[in-house]
Structures are given as C-alpha cells and as structure tokens.
Coordinates of C-alpha atoms (C1' of nucleotides) in Angstrom, one line a residue:
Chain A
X1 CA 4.1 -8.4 20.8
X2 CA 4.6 -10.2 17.7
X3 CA 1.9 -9.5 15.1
X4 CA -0.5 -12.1 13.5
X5 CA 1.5 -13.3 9.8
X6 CA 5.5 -13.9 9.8
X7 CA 5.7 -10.9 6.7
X8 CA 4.6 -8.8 9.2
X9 CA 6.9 -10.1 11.9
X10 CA 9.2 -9.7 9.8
X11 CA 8.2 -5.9 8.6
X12 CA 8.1 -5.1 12.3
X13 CA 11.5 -6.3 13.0
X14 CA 13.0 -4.3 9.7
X15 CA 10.9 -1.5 10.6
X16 CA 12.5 -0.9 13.9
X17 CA 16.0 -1.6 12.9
X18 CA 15.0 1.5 10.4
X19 CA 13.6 3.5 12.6
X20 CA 16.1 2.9 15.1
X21 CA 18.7 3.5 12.6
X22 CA 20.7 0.5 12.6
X23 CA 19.4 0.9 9.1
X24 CA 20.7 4.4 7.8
X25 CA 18.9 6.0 4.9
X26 CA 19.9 5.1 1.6
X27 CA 21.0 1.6 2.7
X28 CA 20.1 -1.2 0.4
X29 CA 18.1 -3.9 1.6
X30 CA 18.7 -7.5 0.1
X31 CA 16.5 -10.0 0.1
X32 CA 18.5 -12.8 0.9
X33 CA 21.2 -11.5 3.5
X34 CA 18.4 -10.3 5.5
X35 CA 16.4 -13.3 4.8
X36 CA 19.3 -15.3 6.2
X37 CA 20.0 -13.3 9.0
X38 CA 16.4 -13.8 10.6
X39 CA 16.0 -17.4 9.6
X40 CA 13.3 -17.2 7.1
X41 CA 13.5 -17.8 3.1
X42 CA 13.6 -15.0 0.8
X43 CA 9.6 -15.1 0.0
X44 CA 8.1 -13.5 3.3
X45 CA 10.9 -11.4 3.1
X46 CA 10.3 -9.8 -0.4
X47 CA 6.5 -9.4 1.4
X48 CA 7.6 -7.2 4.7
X49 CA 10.0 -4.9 2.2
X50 CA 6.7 -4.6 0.0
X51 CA 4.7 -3.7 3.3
X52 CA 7.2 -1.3 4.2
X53 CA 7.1 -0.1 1.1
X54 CA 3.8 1.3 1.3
X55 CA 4.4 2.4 4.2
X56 CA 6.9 4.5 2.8
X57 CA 9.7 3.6 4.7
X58 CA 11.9 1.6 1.7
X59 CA 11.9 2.6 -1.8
X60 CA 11.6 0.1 -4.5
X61 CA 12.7 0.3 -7.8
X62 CA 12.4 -2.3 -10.4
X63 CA 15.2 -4.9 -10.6
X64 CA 17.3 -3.1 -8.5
X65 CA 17.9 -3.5 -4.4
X66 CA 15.2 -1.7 -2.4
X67 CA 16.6 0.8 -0.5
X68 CA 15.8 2.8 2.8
X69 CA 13.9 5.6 2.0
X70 CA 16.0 8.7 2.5
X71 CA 13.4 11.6 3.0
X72 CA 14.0 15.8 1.9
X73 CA 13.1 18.1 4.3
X74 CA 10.3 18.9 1.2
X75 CA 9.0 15.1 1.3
X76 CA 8.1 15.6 5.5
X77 CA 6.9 18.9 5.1
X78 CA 4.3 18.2 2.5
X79 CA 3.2 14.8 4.8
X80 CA 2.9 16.6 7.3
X81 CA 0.6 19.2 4.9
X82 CA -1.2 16.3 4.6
X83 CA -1.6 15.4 8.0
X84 CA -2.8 19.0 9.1
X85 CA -5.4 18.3 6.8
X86 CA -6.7 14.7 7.4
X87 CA -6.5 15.4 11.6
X88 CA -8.5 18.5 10.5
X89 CA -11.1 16.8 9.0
X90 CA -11.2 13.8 11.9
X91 CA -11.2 16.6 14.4
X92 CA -14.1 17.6 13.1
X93 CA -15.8 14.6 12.1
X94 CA -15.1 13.5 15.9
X95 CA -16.3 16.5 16.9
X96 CA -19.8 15.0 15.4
X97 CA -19.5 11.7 15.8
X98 CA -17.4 10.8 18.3
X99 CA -18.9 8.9 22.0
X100 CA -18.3 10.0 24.9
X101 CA -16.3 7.1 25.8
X102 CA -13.8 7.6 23.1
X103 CA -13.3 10.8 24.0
X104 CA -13.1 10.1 27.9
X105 CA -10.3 7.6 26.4
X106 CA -8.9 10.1 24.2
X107 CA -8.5 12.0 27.5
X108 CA -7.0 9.1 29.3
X109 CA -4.0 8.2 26.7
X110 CA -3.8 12.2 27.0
X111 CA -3.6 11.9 31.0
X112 CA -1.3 9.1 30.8
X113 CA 1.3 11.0 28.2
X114 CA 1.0 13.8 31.1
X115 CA 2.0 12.2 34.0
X116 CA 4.2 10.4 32.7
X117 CA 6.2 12.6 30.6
X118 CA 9.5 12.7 32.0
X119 CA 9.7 9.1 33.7
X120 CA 9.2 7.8 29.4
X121 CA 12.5 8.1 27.5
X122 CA 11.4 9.5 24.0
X123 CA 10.4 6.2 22.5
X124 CA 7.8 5.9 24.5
X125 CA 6.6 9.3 25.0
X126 CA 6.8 9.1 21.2
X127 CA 4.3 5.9 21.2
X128 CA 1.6 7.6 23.4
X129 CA 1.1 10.8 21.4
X130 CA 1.2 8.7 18.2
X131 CA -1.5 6.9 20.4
X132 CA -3.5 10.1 21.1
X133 CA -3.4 11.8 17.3
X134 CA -4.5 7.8 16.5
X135 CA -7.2 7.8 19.1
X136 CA -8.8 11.0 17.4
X137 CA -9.0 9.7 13.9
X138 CA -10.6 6.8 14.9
X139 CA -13.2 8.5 16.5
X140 CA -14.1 9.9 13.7
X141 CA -15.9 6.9 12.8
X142 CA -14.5 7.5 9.0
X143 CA -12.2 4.1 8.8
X144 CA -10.7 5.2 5.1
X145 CA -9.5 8.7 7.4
X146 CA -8.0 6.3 10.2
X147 CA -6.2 4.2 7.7
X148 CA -5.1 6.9 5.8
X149 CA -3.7 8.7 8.6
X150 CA -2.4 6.1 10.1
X151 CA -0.2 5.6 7.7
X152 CA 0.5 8.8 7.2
X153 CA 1.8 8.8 11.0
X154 CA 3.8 5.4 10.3
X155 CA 5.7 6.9 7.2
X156 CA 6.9 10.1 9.7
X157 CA 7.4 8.2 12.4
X158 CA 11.3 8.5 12.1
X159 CA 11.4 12.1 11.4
X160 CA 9.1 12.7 13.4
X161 CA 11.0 10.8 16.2
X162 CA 14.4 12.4 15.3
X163 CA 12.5 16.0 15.9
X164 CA 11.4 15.0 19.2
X165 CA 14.6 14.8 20.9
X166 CA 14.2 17.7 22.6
X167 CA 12.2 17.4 26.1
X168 CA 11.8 21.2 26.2
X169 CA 8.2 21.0 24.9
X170 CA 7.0 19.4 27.4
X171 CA 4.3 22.1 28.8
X172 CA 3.1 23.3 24.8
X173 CA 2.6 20.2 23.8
X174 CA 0.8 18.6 27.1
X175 CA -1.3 22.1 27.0
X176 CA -2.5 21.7 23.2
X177 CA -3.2 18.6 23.7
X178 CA -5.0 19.6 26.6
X179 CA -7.1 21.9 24.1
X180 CA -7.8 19.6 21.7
X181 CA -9.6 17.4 24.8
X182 CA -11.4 20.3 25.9
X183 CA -12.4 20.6 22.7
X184 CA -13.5 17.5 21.7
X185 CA -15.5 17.5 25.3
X186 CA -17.2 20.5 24.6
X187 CA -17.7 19.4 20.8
X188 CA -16.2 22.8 19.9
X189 CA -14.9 22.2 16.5
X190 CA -13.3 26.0 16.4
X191 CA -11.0 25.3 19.5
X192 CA -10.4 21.6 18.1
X193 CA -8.9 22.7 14.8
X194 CA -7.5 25.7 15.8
X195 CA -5.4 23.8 18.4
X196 CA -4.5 20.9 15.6
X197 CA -3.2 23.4 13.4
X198 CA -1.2 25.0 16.4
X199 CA 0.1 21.6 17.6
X200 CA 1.4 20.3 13.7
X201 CA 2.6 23.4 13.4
X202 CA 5.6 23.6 16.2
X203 CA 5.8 19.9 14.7
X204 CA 6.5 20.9 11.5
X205 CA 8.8 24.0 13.2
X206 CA 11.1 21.6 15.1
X207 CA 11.6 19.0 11.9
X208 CA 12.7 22.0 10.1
X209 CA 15.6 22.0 13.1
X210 CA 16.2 18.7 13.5
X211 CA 16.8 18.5 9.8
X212 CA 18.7 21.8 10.0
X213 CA 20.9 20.4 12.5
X214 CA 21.4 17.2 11.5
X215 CA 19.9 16.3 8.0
X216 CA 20.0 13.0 9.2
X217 CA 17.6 11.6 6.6
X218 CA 19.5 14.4 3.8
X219 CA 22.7 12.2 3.8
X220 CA 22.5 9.3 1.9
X221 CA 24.8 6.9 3.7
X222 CA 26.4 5.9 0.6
X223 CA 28.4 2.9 -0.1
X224 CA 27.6 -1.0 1.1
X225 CA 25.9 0.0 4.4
X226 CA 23.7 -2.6 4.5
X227 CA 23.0 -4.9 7.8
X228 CA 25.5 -4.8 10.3
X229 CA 26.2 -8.6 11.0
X230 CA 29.1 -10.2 11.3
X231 CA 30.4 -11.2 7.5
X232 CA 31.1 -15.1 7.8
X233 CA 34.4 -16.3 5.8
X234 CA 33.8 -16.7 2.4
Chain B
X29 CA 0.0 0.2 -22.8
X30 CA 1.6 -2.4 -20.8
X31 CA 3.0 -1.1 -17.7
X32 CA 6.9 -1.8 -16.4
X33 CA 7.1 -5.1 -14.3
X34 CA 5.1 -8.3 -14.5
X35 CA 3.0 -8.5 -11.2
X36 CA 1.5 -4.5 -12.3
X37 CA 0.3 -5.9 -15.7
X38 CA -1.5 -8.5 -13.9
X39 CA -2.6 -6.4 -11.7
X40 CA -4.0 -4.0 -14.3
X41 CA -5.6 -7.1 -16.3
X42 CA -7.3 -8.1 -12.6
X43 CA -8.3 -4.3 -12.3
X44 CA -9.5 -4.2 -15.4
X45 CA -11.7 -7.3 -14.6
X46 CA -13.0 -5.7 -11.6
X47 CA -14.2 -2.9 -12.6
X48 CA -15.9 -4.3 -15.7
X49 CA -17.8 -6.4 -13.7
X50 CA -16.0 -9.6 -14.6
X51 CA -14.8 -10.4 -11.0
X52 CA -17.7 -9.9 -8.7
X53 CA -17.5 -8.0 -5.3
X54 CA -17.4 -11.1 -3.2
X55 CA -15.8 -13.4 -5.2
X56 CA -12.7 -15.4 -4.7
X57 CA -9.5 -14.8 -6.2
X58 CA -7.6 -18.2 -6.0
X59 CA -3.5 -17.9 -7.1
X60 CA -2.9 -20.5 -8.6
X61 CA -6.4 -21.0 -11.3
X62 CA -5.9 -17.3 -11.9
X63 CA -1.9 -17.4 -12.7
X64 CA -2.8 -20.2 -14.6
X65 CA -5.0 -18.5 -16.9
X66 CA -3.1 -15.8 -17.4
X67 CA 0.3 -18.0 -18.1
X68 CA 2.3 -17.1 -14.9
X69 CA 3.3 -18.4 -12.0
X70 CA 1.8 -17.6 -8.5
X71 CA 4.9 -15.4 -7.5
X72 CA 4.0 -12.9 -9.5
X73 CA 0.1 -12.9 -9.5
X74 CA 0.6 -13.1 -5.6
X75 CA 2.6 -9.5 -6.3
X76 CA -0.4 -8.4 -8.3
X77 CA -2.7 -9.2 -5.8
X78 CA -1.2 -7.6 -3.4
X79 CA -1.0 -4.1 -5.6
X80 CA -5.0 -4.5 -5.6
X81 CA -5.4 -5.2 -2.0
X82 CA -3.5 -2.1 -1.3
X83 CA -5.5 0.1 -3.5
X84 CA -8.5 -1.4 -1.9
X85 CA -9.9 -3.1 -4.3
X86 CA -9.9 -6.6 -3.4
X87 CA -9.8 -7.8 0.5
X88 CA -6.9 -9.9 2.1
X89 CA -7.3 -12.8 5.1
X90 CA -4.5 -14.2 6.2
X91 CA -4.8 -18.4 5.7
X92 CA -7.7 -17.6 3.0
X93 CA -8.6 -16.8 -0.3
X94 CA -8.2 -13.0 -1.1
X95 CA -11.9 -12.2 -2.3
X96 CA -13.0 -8.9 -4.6
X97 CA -14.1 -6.3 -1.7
X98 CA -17.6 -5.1 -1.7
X99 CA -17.6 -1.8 -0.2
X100 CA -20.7 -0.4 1.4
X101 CA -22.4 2.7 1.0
X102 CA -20.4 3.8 3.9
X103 CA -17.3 3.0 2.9
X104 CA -17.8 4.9 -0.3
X105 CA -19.0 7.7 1.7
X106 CA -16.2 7.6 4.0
X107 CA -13.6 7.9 1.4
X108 CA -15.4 10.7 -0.9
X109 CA -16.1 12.6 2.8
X110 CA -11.5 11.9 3.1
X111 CA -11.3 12.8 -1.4
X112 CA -13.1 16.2 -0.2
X113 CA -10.9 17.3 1.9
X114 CA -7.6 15.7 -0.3
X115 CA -8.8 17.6 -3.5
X116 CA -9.9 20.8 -1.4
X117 CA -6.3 21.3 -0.2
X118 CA -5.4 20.3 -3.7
X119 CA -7.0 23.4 -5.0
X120 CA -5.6 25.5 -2.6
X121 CA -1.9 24.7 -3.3
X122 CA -2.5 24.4 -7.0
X123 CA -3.9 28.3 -6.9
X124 CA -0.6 28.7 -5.0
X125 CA 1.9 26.9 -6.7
X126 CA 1.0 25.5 -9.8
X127 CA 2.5 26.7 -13.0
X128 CA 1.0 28.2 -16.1
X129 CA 1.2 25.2 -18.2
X130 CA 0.3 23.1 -15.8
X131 CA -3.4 25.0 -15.6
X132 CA -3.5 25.3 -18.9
X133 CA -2.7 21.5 -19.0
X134 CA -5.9 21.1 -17.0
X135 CA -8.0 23.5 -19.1
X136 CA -7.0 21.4 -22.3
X137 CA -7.8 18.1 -20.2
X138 CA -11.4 20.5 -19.6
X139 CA -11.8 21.0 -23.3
X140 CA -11.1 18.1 -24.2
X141 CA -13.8 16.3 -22.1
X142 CA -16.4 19.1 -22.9
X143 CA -16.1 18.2 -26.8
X144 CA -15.8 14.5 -26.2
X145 CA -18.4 14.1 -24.0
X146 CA -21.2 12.4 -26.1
X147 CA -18.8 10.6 -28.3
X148 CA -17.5 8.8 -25.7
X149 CA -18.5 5.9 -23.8
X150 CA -18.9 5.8 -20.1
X151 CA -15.4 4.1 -19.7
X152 CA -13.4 6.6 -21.6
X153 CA -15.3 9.9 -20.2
X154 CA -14.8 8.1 -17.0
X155 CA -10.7 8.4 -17.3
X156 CA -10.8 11.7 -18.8
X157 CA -12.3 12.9 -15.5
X158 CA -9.8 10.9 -13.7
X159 CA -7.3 12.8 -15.6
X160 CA -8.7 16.2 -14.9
X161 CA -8.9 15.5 -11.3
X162 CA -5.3 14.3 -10.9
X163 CA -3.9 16.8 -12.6
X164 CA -5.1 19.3 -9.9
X165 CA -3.5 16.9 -7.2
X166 CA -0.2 16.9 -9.3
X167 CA -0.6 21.0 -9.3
X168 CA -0.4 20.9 -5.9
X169 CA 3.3 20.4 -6.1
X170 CA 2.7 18.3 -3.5
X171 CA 4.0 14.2 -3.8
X172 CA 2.4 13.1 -1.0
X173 CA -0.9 14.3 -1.8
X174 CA -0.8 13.6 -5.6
X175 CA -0.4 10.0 -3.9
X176 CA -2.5 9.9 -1.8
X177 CA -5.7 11.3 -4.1
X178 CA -4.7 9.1 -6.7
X179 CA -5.0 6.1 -4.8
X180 CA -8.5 7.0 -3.5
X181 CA -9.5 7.3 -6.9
X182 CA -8.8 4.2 -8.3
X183 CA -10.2 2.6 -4.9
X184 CA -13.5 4.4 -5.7
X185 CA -12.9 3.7 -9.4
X186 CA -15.8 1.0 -9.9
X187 CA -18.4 2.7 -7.2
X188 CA -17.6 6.1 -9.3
X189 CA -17.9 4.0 -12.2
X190 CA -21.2 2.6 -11.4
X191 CA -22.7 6.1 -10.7
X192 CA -21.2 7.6 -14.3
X193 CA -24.0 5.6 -16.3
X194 CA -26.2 8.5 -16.1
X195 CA -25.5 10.6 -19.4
X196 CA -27.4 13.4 -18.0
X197 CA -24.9 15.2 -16.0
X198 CA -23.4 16.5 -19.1
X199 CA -23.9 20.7 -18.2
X200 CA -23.3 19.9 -14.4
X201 CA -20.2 17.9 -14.7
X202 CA -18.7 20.4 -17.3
X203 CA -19.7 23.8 -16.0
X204 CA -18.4 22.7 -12.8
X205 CA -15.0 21.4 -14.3
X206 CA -14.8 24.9 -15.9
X207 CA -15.4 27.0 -12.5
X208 CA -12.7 24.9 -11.4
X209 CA -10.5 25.6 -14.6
X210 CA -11.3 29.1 -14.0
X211 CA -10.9 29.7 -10.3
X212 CA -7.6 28.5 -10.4
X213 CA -6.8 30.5 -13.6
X214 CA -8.0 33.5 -11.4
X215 CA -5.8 32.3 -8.7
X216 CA -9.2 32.3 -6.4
X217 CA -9.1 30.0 -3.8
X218 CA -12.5 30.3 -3.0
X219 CA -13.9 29.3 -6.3
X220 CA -11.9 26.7 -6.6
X221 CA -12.7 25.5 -3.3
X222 CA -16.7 25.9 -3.3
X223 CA -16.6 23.9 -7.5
X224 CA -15.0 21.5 -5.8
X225 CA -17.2 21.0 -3.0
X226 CA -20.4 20.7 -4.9
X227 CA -18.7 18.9 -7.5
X228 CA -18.2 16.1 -5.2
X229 CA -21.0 16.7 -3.4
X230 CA -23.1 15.9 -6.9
X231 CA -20.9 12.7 -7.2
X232 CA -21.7 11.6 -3.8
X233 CA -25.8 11.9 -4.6
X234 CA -25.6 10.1 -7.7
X235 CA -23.3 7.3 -5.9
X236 CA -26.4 6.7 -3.3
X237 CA -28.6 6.8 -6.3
X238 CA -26.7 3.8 -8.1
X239 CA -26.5 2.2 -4.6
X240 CA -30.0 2.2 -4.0
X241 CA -30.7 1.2 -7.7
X242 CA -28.5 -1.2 -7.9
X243 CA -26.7 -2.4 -5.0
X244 CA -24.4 -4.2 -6.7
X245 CA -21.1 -3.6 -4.8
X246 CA -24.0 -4.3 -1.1
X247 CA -24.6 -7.8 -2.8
X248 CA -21.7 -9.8 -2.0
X249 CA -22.5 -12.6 -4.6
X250 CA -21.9 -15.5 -2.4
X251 CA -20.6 -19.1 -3.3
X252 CA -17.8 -20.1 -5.6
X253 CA -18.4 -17.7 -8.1
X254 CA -14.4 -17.0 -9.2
X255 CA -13.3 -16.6 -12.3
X256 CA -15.6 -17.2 -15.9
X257 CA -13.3 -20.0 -17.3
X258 CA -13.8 -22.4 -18.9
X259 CA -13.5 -25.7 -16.5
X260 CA -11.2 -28.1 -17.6
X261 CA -11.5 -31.4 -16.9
X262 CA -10.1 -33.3 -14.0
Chain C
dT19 C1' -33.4 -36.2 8.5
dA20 C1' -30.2 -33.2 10.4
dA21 C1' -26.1 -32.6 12.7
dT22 C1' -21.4 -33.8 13.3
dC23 C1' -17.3 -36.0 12.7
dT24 C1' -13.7 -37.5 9.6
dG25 C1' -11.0 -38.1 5.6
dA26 C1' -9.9 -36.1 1.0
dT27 C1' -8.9 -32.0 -1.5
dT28 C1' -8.2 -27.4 -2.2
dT29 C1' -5.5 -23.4 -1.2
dG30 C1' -2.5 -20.0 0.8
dG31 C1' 2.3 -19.8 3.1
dT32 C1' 7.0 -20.9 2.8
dA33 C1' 11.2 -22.7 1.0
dT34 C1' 14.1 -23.4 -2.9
dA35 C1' 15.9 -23.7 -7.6
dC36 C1' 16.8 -21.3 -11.8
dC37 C1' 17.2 -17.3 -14.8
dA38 C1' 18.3 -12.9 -16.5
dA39 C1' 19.7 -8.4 -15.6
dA40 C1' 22.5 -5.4 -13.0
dA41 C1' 26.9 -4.5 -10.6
dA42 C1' 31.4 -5.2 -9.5
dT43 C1' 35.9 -6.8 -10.6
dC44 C1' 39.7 -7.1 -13.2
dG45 C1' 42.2 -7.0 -17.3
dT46 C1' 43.0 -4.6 -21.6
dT47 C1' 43.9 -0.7 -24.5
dG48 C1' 44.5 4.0 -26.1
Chain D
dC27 C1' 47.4 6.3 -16.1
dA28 C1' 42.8 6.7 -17.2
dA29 C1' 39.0 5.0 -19.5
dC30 C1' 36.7 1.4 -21.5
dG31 C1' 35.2 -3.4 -21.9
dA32 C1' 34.6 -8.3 -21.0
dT33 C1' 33.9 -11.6 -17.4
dT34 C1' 32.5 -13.0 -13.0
dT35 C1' 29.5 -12.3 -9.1
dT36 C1' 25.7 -10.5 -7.0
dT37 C1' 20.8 -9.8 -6.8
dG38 C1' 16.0 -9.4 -7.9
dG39 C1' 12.3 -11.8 -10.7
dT40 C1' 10.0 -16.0 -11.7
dA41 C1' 8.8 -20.8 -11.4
dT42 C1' 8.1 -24.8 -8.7
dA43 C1' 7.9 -28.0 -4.8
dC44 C1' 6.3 -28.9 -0.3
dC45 C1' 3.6 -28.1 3.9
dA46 C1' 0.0 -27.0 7.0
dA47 C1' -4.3 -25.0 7.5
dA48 C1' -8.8 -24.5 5.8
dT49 C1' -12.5 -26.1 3.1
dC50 C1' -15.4 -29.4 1.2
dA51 C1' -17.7 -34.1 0.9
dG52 C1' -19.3 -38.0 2.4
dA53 C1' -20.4 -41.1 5.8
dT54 C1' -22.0 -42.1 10.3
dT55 C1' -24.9 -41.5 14.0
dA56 C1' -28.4 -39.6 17.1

DNA sequence: TAATCTGATTTGGTATACCAAAAATCGTTG
DNA sequence: CAACGATTTTTGGTATACCAAATCAGATTA
C-alpha cells in the first residue's frame, strides 16, 4: 500500500486526510505540527506538501502556511474543460494506437465497475472509474497525455468525489462507459468521443449540484482548523 | 529579473544552464557541489531541483543523483501531439472569451516579433514566441489551461530551442502568427484553429530535422560530466 | 587478465538548529 | 471603547550535521 519514498508516504497519508475531509478547505497546514504528528522531521514533510502542491491539492504561498486548496466552482469547471479535451485526444490516439489487450483490459476494469456497482460504497466505485478514464489515456501510448491527465484526475479527485454521492447514475454512466468500449473495440473514434464528451458532461452537470447544494469546497473553513489531534498541555 | 523566493532563482540559473547547453542531457546534478557554487545551502537547491524536475527538465531517482533528462524524439513528439490539442482549445475559448485588449495585446506581441525578427538572436526571438503563444493560453480565461500550456512549454523549451536555429522560417513563422492574430480578431474559430495546427505542425518538422542533425538531447553524454567548475583541490 | 569482492568515499535522505518574517497577543493611547 | 503599536510567539526558510545507501577503487583471486 505504502508507496516507494517516505515524502510520498507521507503525501499519501495528507492526501487522504484532504480528500476525506478531515482536512477542510482553507485549513492551514504546518510543517511541524504535522511533522510531529506522523513521527517524521519537518524536511520530508515540507516535500509531500510540495508534491501535493502540484498536484493541486494545497496552495503555497511564500512565507506563509500552505493551505488546503479551496476550489470555485470556475477552478473545476475549467479542469474539467481541460479534461474533455486531453481524454479527447487519448480517445483518439487509443483509438490508433491502442492493443488489443489494453483494450480487452480497458473492458475488464469496465466489467468489474459494472458488476460491482452497488456492493462498492463510493470510494471505491470512485477508484475503478478513475481506473477506467486512467486505463484509456495510457493506451494512448502518449506518456506526457497520461501524466498530464493523470494529474489532472488527482487534482479533481475531491470534487469529483463530493459529486458522486449520488448512486442514481448508475445505468448512464455503466452504459457510456459501455460506449466508449465498444468504441475503442471497433476503433470507431466518432462513437469514442462522442461518448467522452457525453460522459464529462453529466460530470461536469452534477459538480455544478453538488457545489449548488453544498459549496463544500466555496466555504473557506476559516479560523485555526488545522489537524484535529489532541492539543498536549502546554 | 530575479524572481520571488530563493530555490526559483536557482532554479532559473539551473534552467538557464540547461538550455544553454551548459548542463548536458545526461549529466548529474549533485546538491551539494552545485549549492556550493552557487553560495547556498542544499535546502534550497534541493527546492530548485525539484521545480526543474517537475517542469521536466531534469529526471529524479529516488537514492540517486537527479540527472539533466534527455528526451527522445518521442517524447518531444508526444508532448507537441498533447501542446496541439492544449493551444487548439486555447484558440477556441480565446475567440470566445478573450477581451479586446487582450487580442490586441497579442497583435502588439505579433508586431513586435515581425519587426524584431532579424535583429534578434535566436534566444530572444525564442521568448518573444513564447510570449505570443502564452498569451493565447491566458485569453482563454482559463487557469488551468494557461497552466498547463505554460509548463509544456518551458518542458519543450531546449528541444524548441534547438530547432529555432534555422533563420529561415522568418515569412512562415510570422504570417502564420498573423492568421492567428487575425482569426481571433475575426472571432473565427476556424482560422484560428487550422494557423495553429500547421503552425505546430511546421515546429514539429523542423524538431525532427534538428533531431536527426543533431541528436543532441538522443545522446545522453555518459560519465561524470556534471558541472564545468573549476576543481578544487582535495 | 578479467571478474569479483570488499573497503573507502561520495551522495541523497532525514533530522535538527538557527534565523527572519509573519502573526497573534496584549498593553497603550487617542 | 476602539484603534493602533510594541512585544512575544509562531512559523516558514535556510544552513548544517548525521546516516544509510549507492558508487567507486583497489586488491584479491580464479
């Protein structure tokens, strides 16, 4: 489970409290505190906020504490802009490139997130169709597009996860995901971005509710909210 | 000149090394000789290296020496083939949404590279077309993207740079700049989108041509061939 | 002579100490 | 009582010390 170098151990860790939301938006990370609480000094620390940084997640500013990114409803919608266009591109890059058995395992993580759809809670179910839009990109064969996407995915991985609450989407999304397969199978580029589009589309649709409803990532959680540990006795 | 914090000046100087062909592709970047010469400690030029590493230009293993990457012809095709497709959406939001000043921002950017053209040398036509090109990105109105391009251009800064020796571009480069300039003054996204397709297109011919002339960024300039300094004794 | 093993050295990773700037606290003053 | 200001505290930035892994060199051996 635990990756390769303790920075990113430690970005992992950080990275979940975040996207969990034991860190709240706006919260401000320091070094130290955090250093102390998982054992290690402040140097790898300082490394994982910089990873998470470019991931997007924390904002840095100069001499001041980084704090958890706190994204508008503008800063997702143009990602995800962004995102329609680089799966674009890999969809039809795969659609050229791709083998057939990346696409027979494109159609196996898609498989997988069908069956199991309603025995995953909505981590998980989140983790396999980040798998499958992954899966795609890579087949591309254009690593810069991967990367790029990848972290793309990674930055919207909390407002994306806060949008998928709802378990209503069940058949749409299983279906266009469906298409995109097909696609890909029958190297069919038309049907693959057509159904891309559609798909990042309702995405984009139900962020615009889940912000609406709960501008979660709006509200700054001002004041001290920093790590919830217990506060020893000065 | 000097940009905000520490580690992004050394960065910058390192850049600047890099592309100028002072730091090989393939060479070591050892902390602590390097901080030395520049005066600083490793914290900081650890920092720096980092900056570079995410923009690509110099390659991190964990437990070893970071070392200058040496991108193939691949890799530099990959990333123009993902620039494409970044600057093509570019164009089609800036005909949306950019202002009046900001076109005319890019038309005096335009102009000023059509009249500076012979005076200048390679390096300083080579950031005027950086300029004009990010300037689109920024008239997209769209963070992310701005982002996004602007980091795959300075991670295809020295293979772009390597290509722009060849003075004979001149009318190409700047007629195609202008149907740019124009289409988007016109508010035609077509124009703008076909310029900027064979714009890139022509950078990604003369890119193979350097690489086949020269494959200097193929040749990974083996053994310890780090920084030019001056050895002191031991 | 070439391959390999071993010890010395280099080098990145981590911890820690110190500093200066920012922030918070508290007292002062209009 | 509010607003300002000085002082203390917090916090990020930098330098340095130490460690373990990786690299290099030299010697030993087949």
């Amino acid at each position: 489970m635990g990756e390769n170098t303790l920075p990113e151990q430690i970005a992992m860790q950080l990275r979940r409290q975040i996207l969990h939301g034991t860190l709240r938006p706006g919260a401000t990370i320091k070094e130290r505190d955090n250093a102390a609480d998982l054992g290690v000094s402040r140097t790898p620390m300082r490394e994982a906020i910089r990873i998470l940084a470019k991931e997007g997640l924390v904002e840095l500013r100069p001499a001041r504490s980084p704090v958890v990114a706190s994204p508008t409803l503008k800063d997702v919608t143009d990602a995800i802009t962004v995102i329609v266009a680089l799966e674009e591109l890999s969809g039809k890059l795969a659609v050229e490139h791709a083998t057939r058995e990346e696409i027979s395992e494109i159609r196996s993580i898609h498989e997988r997130m069908q069956q199991g759809y309603d025995q995953f809670d909505h981590v998980e179910r989140f983790e396999v169709d980040m798998e499958f839009h992954m899966a795609i990109a890579r087949a591309s064969h254009n690593v810069a597009l991967a990367e790029t996407h990848a972290a793309y995915l990674r930055r919207m991985w909390r407002a994306r996860f806060l949008s998928a609450r709802t378990r209503r989407n069940r058949e749409r999304v299983v279906r266009q995901h469906g298409d995109i397969v097909r696609g890909l199978e029958e190297r069919d580029t038309d049907l693959v971005a057509v159904s891309i589009h559609a798909h990042l589309g309702h995405l984009l649709d139900s962020i615009k509710v889940a912000f609406a409803d709960a501008p979660d990532d709006a509200r700054p959680a001002e004041e001290n909210e920093t790590i919830p540990e217990a506060a020893d006795a000065k």
